[in-house]
Short mmCIF file of C-alpha atoms in Angstrom, two decimals:
data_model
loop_
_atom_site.label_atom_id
_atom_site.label_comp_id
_atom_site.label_asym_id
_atom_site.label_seq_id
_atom_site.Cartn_x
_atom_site.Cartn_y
_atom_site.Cartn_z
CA UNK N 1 6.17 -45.15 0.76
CA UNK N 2 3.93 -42.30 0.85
CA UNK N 3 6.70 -39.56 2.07
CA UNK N 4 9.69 -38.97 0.09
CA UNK N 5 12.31 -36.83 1.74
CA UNK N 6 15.68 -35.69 0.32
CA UNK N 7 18.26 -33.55 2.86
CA UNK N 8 21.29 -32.38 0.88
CA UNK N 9 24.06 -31.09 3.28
CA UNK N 10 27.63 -30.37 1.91
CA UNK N 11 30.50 -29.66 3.83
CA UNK N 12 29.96 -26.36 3.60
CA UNK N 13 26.19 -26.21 4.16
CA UNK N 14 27.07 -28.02 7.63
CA UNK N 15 27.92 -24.47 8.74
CA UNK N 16 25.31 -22.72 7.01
CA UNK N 17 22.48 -24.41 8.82
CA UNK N 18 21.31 -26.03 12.32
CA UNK N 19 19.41 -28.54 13.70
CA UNK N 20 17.28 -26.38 14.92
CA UNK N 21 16.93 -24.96 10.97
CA UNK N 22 16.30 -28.57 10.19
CA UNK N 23 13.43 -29.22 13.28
CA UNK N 24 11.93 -26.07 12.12
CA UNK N 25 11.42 -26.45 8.85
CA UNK N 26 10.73 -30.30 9.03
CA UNK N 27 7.78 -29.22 11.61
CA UNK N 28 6.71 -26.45 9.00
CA UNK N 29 6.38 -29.42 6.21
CA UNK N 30 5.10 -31.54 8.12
CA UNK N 31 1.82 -29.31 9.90
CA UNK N 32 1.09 -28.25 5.54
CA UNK N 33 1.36 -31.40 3.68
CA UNK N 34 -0.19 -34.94 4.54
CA UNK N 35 1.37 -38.19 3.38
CA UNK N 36 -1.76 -38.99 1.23
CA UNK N 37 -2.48 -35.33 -0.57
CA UNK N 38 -0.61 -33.48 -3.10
CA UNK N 39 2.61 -32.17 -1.68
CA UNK N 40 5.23 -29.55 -1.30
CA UNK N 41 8.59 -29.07 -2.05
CA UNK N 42 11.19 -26.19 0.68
CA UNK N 43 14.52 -25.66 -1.19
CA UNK N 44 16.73 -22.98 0.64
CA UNK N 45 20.56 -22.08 -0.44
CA UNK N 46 23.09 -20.16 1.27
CA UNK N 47 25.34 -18.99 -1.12
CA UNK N 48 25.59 -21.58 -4.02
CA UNK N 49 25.06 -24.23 -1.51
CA UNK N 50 21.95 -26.16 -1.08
CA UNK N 51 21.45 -26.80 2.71
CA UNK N 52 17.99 -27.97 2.95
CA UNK N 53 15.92 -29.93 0.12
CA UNK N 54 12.69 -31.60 1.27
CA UNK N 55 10.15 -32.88 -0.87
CA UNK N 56 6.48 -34.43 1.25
CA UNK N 57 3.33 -35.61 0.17
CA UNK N 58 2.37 -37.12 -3.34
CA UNK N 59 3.02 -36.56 -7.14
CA UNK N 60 0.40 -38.04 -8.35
CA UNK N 61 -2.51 -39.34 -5.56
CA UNK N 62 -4.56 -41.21 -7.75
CA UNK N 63 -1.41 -43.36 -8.39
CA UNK N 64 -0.15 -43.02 -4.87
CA UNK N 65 3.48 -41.68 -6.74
CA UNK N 66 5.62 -40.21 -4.32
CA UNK N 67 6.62 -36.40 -4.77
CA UNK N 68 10.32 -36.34 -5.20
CA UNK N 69 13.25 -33.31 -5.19
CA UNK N 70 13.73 -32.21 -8.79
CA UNK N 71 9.98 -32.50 -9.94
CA UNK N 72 8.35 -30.43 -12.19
CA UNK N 73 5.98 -28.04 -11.23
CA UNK N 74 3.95 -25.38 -12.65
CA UNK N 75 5.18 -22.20 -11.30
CA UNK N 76 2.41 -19.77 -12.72
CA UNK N 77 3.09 -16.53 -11.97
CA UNK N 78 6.99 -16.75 -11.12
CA UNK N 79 6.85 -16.52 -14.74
CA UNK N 80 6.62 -12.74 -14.82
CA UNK N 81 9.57 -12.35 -13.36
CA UNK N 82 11.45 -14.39 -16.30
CA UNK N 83 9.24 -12.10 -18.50
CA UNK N 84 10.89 -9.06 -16.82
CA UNK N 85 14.47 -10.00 -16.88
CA UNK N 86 13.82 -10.53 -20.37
CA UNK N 87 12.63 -7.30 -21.33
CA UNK N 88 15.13 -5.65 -19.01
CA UNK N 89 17.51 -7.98 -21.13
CA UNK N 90 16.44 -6.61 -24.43
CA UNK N 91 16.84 -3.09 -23.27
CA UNK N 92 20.45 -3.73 -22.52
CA UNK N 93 20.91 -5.27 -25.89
CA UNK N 94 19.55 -1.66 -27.18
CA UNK N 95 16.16 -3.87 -29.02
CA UNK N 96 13.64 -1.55 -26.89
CA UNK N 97 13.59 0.81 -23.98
CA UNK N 98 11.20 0.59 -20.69
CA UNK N 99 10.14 3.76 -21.75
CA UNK N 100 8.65 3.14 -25.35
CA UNK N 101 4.58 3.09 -25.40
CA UNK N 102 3.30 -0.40 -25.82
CA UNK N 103 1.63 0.76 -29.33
CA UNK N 104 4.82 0.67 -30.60
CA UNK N 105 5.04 -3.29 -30.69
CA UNK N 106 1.15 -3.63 -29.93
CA UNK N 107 -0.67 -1.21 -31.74
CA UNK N 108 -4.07 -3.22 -31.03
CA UNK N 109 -4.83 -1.44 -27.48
CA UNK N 110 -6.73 1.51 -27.43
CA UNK N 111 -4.65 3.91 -25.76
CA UNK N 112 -1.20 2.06 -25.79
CA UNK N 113 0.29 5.55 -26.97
CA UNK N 114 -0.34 6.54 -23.17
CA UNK N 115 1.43 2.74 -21.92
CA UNK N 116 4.41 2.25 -21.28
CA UNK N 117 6.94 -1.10 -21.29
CA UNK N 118 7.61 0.19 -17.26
CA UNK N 119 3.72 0.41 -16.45
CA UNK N 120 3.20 -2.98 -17.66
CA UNK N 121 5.93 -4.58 -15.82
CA UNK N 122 4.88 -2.35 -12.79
CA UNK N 123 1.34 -3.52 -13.22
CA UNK N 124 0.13 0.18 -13.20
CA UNK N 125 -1.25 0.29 -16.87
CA UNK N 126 -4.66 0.24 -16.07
CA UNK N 127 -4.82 -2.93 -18.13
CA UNK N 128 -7.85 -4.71 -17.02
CA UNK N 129 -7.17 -8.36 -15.83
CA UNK N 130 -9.17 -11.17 -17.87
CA UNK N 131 -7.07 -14.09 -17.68
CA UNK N 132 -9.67 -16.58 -16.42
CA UNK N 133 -12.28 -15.13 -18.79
CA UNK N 134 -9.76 -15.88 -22.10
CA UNK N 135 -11.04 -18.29 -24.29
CA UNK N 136 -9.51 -21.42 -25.06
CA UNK N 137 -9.49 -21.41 -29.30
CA UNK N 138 -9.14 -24.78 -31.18
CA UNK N 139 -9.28 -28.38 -30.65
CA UNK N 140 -6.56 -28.17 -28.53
CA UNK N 141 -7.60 -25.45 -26.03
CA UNK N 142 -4.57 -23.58 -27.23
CA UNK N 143 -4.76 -19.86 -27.30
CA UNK N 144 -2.27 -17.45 -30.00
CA UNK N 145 -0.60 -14.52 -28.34
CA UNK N 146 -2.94 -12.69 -31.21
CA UNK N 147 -6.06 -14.32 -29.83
CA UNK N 148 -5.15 -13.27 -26.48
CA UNK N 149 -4.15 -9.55 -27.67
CA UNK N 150 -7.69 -9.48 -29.76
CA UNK N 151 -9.44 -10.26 -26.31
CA UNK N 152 -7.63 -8.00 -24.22
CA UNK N 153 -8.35 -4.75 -26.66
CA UNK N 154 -11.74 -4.39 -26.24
CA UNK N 155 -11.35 -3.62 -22.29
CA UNK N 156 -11.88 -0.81 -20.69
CA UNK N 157 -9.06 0.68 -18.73
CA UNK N 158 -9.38 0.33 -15.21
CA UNK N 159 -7.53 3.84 -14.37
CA UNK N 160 -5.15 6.27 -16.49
CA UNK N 161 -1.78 4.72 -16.93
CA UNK N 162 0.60 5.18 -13.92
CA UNK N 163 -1.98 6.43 -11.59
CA UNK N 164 -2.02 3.53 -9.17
CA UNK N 165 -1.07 -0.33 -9.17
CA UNK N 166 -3.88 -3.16 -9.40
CA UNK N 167 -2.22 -6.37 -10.58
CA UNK N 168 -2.95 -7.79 -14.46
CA UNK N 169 -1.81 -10.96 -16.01
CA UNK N 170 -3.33 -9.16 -19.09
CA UNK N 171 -0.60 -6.77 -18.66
CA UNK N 172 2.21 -9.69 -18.53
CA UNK N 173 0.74 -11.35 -22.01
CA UNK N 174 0.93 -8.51 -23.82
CA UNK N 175 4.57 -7.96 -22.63
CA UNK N 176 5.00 -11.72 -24.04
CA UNK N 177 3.42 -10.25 -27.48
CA UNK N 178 6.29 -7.58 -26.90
CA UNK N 179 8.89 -9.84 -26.94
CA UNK N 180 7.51 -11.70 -29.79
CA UNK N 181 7.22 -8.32 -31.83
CA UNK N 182 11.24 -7.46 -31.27
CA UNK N 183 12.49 -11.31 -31.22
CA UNK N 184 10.40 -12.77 -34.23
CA UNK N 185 10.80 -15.65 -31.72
CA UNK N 186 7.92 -17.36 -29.26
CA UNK N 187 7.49 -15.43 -26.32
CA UNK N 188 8.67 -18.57 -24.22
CA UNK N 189 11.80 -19.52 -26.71
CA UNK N 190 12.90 -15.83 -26.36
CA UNK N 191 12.10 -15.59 -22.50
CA UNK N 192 14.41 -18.69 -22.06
CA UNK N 193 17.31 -18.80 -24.42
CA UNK N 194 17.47 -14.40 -23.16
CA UNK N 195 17.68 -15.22 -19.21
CA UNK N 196 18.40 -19.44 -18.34
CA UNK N 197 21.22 -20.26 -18.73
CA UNK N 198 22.06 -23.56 -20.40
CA UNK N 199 23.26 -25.54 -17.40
CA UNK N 200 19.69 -24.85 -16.20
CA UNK N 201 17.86 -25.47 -19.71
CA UNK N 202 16.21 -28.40 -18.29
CA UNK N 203 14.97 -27.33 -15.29
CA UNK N 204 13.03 -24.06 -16.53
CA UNK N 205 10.61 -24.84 -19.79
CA UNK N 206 7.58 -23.94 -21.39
CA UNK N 207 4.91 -26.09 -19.81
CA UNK N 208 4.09 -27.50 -22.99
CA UNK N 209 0.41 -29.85 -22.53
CA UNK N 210 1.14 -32.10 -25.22
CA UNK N 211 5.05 -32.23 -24.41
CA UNK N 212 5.87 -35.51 -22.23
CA UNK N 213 8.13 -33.47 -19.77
CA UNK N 214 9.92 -36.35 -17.22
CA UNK N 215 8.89 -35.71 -13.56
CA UNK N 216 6.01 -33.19 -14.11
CA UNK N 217 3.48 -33.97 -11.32
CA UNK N 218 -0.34 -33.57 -11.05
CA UNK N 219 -2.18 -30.45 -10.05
CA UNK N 220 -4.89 -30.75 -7.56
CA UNK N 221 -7.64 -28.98 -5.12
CA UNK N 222 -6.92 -30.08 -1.43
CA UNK N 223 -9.81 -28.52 0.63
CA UNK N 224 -10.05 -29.76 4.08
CA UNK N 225 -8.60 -32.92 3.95
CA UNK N 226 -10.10 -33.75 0.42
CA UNK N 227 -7.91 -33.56 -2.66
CA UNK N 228 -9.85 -33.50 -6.35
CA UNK N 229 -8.33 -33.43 -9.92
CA UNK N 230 -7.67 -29.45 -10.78
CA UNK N 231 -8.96 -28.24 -13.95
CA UNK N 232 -5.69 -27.31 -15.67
CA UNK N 233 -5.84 -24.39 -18.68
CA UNK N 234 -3.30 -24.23 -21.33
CA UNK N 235 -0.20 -22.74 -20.45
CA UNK N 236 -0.53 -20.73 -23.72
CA UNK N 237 -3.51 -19.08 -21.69
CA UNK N 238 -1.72 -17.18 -19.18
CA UNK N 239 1.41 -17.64 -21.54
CA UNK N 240 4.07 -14.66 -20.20
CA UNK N 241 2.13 -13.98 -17.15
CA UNK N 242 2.42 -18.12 -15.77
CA UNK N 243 3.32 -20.18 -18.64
CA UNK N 244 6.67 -21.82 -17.41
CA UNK N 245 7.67 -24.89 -15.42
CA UNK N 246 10.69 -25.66 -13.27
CA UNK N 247 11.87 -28.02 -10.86
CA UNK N 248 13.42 -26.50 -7.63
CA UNK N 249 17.06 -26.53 -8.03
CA UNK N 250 16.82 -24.84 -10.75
CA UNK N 251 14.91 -22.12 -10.29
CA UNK N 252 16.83 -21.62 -6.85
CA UNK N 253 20.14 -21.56 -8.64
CA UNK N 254 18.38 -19.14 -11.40
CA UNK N 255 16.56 -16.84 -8.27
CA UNK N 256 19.95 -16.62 -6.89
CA UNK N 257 21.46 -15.65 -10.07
CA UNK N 258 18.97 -12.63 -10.91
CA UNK N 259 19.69 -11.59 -7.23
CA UNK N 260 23.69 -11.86 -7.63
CA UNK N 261 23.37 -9.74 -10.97
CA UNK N 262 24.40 -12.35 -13.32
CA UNK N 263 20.84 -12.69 -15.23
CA UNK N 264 20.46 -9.07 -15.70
CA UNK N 265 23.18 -6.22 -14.06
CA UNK N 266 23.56 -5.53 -10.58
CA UNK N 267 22.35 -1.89 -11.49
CA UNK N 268 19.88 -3.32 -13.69
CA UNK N 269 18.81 -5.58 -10.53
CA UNK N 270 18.45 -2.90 -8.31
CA UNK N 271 16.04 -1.21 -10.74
CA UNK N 272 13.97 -4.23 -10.63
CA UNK N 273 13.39 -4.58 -6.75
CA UNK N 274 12.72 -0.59 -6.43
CA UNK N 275 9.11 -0.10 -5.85
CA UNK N 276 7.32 1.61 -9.01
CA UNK N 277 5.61 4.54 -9.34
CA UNK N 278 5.73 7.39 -7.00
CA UNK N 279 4.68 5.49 -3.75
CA UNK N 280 8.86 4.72 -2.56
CA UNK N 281 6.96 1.54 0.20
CA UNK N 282 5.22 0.30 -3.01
CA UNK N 283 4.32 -3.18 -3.04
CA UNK N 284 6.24 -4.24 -6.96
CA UNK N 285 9.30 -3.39 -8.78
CA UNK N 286 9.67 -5.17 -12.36
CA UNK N 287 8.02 -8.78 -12.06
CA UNK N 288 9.53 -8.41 -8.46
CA UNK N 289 7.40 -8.87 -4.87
CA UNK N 290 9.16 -6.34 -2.78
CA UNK N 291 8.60 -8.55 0.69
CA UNK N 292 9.75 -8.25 3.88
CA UNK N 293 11.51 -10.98 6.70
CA UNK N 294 12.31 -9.74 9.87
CA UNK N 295 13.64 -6.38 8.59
CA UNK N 296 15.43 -7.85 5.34
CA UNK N 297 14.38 -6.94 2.12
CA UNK N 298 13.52 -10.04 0.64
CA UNK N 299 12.60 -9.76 -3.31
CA UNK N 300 10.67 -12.18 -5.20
CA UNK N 301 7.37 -13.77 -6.64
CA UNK N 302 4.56 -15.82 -5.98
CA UNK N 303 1.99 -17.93 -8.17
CA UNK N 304 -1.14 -19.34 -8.16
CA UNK N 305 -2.43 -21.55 -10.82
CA UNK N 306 -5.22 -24.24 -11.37
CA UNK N 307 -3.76 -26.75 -9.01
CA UNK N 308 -0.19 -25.11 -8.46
CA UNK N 309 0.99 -22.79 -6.00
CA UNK N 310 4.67 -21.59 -5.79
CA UNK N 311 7.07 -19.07 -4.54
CA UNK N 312 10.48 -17.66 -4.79
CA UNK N 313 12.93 -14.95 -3.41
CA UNK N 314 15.82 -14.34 -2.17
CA UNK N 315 17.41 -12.28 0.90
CA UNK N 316 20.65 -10.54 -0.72
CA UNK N 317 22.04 -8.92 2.80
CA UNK N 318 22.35 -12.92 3.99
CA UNK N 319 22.79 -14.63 0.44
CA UNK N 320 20.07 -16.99 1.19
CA UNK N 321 17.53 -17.96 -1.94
CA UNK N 322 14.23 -20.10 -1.36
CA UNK N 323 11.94 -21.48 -2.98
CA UNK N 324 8.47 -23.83 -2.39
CA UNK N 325 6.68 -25.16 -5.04
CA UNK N 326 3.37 -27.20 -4.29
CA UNK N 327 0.81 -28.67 -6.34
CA UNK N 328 -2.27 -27.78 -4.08
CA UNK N 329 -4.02 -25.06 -5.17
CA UNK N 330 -4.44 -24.57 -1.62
CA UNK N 331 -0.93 -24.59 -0.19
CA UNK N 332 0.03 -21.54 1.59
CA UNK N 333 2.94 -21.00 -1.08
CA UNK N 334 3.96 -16.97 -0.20
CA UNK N 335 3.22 -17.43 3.77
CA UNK N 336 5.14 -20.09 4.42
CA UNK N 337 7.98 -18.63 2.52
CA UNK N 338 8.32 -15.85 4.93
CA UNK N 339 7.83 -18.53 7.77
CA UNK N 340 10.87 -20.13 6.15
CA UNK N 341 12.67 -16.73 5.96
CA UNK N 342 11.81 -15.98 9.33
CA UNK N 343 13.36 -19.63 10.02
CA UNK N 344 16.79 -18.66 8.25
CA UNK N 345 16.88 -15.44 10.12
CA UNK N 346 16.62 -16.67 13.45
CA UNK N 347 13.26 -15.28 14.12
CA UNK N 348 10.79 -17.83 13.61
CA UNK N 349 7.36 -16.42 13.58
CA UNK N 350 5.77 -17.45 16.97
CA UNK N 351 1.71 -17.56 17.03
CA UNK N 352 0.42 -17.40 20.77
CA UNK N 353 -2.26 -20.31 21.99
CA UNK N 354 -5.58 -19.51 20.63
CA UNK N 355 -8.18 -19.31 23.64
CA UNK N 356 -12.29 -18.37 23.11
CA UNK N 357 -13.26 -15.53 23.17
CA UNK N 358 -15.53 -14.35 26.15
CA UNK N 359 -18.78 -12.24 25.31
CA UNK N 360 -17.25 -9.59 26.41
CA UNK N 361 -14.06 -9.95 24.16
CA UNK N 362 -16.99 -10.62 21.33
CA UNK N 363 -18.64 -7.30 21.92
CA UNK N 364 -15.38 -4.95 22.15
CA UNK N 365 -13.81 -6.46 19.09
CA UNK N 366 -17.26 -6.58 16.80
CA UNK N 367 -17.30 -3.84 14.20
CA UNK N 368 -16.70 -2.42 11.14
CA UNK N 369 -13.07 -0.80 11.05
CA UNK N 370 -11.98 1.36 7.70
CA UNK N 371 -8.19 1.84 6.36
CA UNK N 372 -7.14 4.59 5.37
CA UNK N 373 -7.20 3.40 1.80
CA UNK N 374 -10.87 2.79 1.68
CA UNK N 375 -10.52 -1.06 3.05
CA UNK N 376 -13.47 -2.18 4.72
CA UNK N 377 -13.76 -4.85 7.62
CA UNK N 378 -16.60 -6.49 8.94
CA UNK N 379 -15.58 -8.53 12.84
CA UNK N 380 -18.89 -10.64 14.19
CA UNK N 381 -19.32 -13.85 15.83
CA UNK N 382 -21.30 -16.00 14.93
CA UNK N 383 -21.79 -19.73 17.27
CA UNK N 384 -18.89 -17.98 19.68
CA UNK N 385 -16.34 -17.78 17.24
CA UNK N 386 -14.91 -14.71 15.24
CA UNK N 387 -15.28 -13.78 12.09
CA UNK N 388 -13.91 -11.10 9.18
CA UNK N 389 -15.07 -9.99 6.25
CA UNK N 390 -14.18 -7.81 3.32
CA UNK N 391 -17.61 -6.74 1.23
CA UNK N 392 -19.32 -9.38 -0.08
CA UNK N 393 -16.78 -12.22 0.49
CA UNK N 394 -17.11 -15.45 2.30
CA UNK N 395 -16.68 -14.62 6.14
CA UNK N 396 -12.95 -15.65 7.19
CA UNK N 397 -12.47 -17.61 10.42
CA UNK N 398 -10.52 -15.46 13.08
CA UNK N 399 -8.06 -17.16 16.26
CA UNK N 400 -7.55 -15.00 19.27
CA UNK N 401 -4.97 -14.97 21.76
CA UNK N 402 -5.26 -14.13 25.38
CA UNK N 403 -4.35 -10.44 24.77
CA UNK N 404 -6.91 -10.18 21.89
CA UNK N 405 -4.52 -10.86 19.00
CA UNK N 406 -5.95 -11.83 15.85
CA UNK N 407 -5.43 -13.92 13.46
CA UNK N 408 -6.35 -15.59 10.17
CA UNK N 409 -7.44 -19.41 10.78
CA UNK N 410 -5.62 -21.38 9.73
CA UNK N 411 -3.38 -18.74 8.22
CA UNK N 412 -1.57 -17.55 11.19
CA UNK N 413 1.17 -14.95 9.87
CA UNK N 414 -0.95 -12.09 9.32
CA UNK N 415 -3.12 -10.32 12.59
CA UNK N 416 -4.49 -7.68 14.11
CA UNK N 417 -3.55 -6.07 17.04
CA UNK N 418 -6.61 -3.89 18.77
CA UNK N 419 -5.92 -0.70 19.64
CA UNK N 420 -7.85 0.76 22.67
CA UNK N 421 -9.20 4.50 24.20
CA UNK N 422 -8.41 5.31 27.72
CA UNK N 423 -11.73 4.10 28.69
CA UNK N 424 -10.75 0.14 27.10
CA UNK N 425 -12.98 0.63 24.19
CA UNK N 426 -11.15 -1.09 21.32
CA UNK N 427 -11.28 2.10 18.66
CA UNK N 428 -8.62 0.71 16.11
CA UNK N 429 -6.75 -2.78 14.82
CA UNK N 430 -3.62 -2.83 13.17
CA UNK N 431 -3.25 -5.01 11.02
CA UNK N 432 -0.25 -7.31 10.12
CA UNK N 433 -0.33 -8.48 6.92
CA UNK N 434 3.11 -10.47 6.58
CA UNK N 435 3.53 -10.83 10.22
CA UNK N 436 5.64 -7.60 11.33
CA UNK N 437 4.86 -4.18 10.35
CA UNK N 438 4.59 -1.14 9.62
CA UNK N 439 0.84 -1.96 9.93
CA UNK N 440 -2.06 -0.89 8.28
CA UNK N 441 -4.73 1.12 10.68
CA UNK N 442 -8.32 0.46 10.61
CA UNK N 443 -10.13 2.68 12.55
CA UNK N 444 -13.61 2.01 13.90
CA UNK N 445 -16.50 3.25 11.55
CA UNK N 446 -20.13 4.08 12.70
CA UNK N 447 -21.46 3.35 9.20
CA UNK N 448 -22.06 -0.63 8.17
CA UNK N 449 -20.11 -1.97 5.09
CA UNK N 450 -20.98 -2.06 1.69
CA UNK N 451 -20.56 -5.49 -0.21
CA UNK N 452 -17.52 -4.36 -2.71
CA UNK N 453 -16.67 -8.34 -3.72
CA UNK N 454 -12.83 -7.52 -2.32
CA UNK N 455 -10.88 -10.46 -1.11
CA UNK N 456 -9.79 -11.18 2.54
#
C-alpha cells in the first residue's frame, strides 16, 4: 500500500473540525504528494486535541515503505526556535542575559564586544551565513562546535550589529557554542533537557547519524516527478541552527506549549513573537517567524534541509497549532502551512483559473518594476508564457488570471496585482507575498536590472 493515512478525531475534535476541514485539507495532500515519492505529513490541534493527522506518500521509495503518523523527520531549521527558548530559558534561570555581548561566552569573533545574545537570536548580527561552506572534519563528517566557531571567525561582517536583519545559521551555531559555554553540557543535551519536556523526550532528539533512531525516514530531491537520494550533512553541521529531529505529535504538543507559555513565560513568549529591532512589522522575533493567516498573527518557523522541509506555528487568538513535516526537499513546507491556516480559519486561499496571456496582456505587464527596498524584477515572455526574475536567478514561471493576476507557478499563494494609470498603462504591481497584504509596491523602472544573484 503505497498511501498510509491516519485521521484521529476525539469526541471533542468532532466539534473542532468539519468535513469540509477534512475535504480541504485531504485535497491539499493530495495535489503535493504522490503515492510513489517522498511524502508529507499535516498535523493540526485545536486546543490539546488532535483533529486532523494525515501522513501520504513514502518513507523510504527505494524500499517502497509507507510514510506513517509519528515518523521521524529532520526538522532543520525549527531547531532555532528550541535554541531560543533555551537561551530565553537560561536568562530566567539568571545563567546569562539577552543583553550580554557574545565575546563574553565566544571570545573568538572579531567584534563580538559589539554582539549581542538578542542580535543573534534576531538574526541582525551581521554574522555572515556559511553553513553550506562548513567543512565536514574527521572520518565521520562530524564537525565540533569549536571547528564550526574557528570557521565562522574569520568572516567579515555583513553590516554593523543591529543595523538591519539578513538571516544566519552562523548566527544560531554560535548561540549553540553559547549554551555550551554556560551549561558545560552539549548544545543539543542542554537545548533538550532546558525546553522538552519528558513526556515528549522521544519525539524531539538530536538527529544523531550513527544513532539507529526507530521511524526516521529518508530524505530526498523530488523535482518534477523524479525523486533522487539527498545528500544529507551531519547534523553536527548546522548543529543549533537545524540539528534536531521530531515526529509530529510531538512537536505539535511542544509548538503549542511555547505558545500557551508553559516552555518559556507568557511574558517571556510575548517577547519572543515581537518583531526585533526598530522596524515594529519586522519579519522575526527570537527563533520566531512572525506570519500572518487571514489577519491572525500566526508565530512560528520553517526549515529547509538536504532532503527535509518542515514547518510549525501556531494561531494563539483560535488555539490552533500545525505542523507539516516532509522529506522532499522540494515540498512547499511554509506555503502550504498558511494554506492550512487559511483552511482552519475559514478562508481558504482561492487561486482564479489561469488563462494565456494575449500579446497585448504580454506587452503591458513586461518590465522591470523596483521596491522600495531596492528589489528588482524582471517580467518577459518568452514562447507566450510569463516570466520573473530577480538578478541573475533562474527565470520563475508566472500564471495569470483573467484580470491580470499573477502568480508563482506552481506556487500559487503569493501574486501580484498590476496597478494601472488613467490611460491603462500598468505603472505598478503589488505584490503578495503570503497571499494577503499589506503588499509590497514595485513601481515601473526605465532602467534594465542588474544581475544581484537574489532569490525569487
Amino acid at each position: 500500500m503505497a498511501i498510509i493515512a491516519a485521521f484521529v478525531v476525539s469526541a471533542s475534535a468532532a466539534e473542532a473540525t468539519t468535513p469540509t476541514h477534512v475535504r480541504q485539507l485531504d485535497a491539499l495532500l493530495g495535489a503535493t504528494t504522490r503515492p510513489d515519492g517522498p511524502g508529507a505529513e499535516i498535523l493540526i490541534m485545536r486546543g490539546d486535541t488532535v483533529v486532523y493527522d494525515q501522513a501520504r506518500g513514502l518513507a523510504n521509495v527505494e524500499l517502497g515503505v509507507p510514510l506513517e503518523p509519528r515518523a521521524m523527520f529532520r526538522i532543520a531549521s525549527i531547531t532555532k526556535t528550541f535554541t531560543a527558548a533555551a537561551i530565553v530559558k537560561l536568562e530566567q534561570d539568571g545563567r546569562l542575559s539577552l543583553e550580554d555581548p557574545l565575546s563574553k561566552y565566544v571570545p573568538e569573533i572579531p567584534g563580538g564586544d559589539k554582539i549581542t545574545l538578542k542580535t543573534l537570536l534576531e538574526h541582525r548580527s551581521g554574522i555572515a551565513d556559511i553553513v553550506h561552506q562548513l567543512p565536514a572534519v574527521g572520518a565521520d563528517g562530524v564537525l565540533s562546535t569549536a571547528e564550526a566557531v574557528a570557521a565562522i571567525a574569520p568572516l567579515a561582517p555583513k553590516f554593523a550589529p543591529g543595523a538591519r536583519f539578513a538571516y544566519s545559521n552562523s548566527g544560531y551555531i554560535l548561540l549553540g557554542a553559547v549554551i555550551e559555554k554556560v551549561t558545560g553540557k552539549s548544545w543539543h543535551d542542554a537545548v533538550l533537557s532546558l525546553t522538552v519536556p519528558a513526556d515528549l523526550a522521544t519525539g524531539v532528539v538530536y538527529g544523531d547519524a550513527r544513532r539507529l533512531i526507530p521511524k526516521r525516514v529518508n530524505g530526498y530531491i523530488d523535482d518534477h516527478g523524479v525523486a533522487t537520494n539527498a545528500s544529507a550533512i551531519d547534523s553536527s553541521i548546522p548543529a543549533a541552527a537545524g540539528g534536531l529531529i521530531a515526529n509530529a505529535p510531538a512537536l505539535g504538543r511542544w509548538m503549542r506549549a511555547l505558545c500557551q507559555g508553559r516552555i518559556v513565560s507568557a511574558q517571556d513568549f510575548a517577547r519572543m513573537r515581537a518583531p526585533g529591532g526598530p522596524d515594529t512589522t519586522g519579519p522575526y522575533g527570537l527563533g520566531l517567524y512572525l506570519w500572518k493567516a487571514r489577519g491572525q498573527d500566526l508565530p512560528g518557523h520553517s526549515g529547509q534541509i538536504d532532503g527535509f522541509t518542515s514547518a510549525a506555528a501556531c494561531l494563539p487568538d483560535s488555539d490552533v497549532t500545525i505542523v507539516i513535516l516532509a522529506n522532499n526537499e522540494n515540498f512547499d513546507a511554509r506555503g502550504n502551512l498558511l494554506r492550512t491556516a487559511a483552511i482552519m480559519l475559514d478562508e481558504p486561499y482561492v487561486v482564479p483559473p489561469a488563462v494565456t496571456p494575449t500579446p497585448a496582456d504580454i506587452e503591458a505587464l513586461s518590465g522591470t518594476f523596483v521596491s522600495p527596498t531596492g528589489d528588482v524584477r524582471t517580467i518577459f515572455a518568452k514562447d507566450g508564457r510569463l516570466y520573473s526574475q530577480r538578478g541573475a536567478r533562474d527565470p520563475a514561471p508566472m500564471q495569470m488570471s483573467a484580470t491580470r493576476v499573477l502568480r508563482f507557478d506552481p506556487d500559487a499563494l503569493a501574486y501580484f496585482i498590476p496597478q494601472q494609470d488613467r490611460e491603462g498603462r500598468v505603472t505598478a504591481l503589488d505584490f503578495y507575498r503570503d497571499g494577503e497584504g499589506p503588499p509590497a509596491r514595485y513601481a515601473r523602472s526605465t532602467t534594465p536590472a542588474e544581475p544581484d544573484g537574489a532569490a525569487r
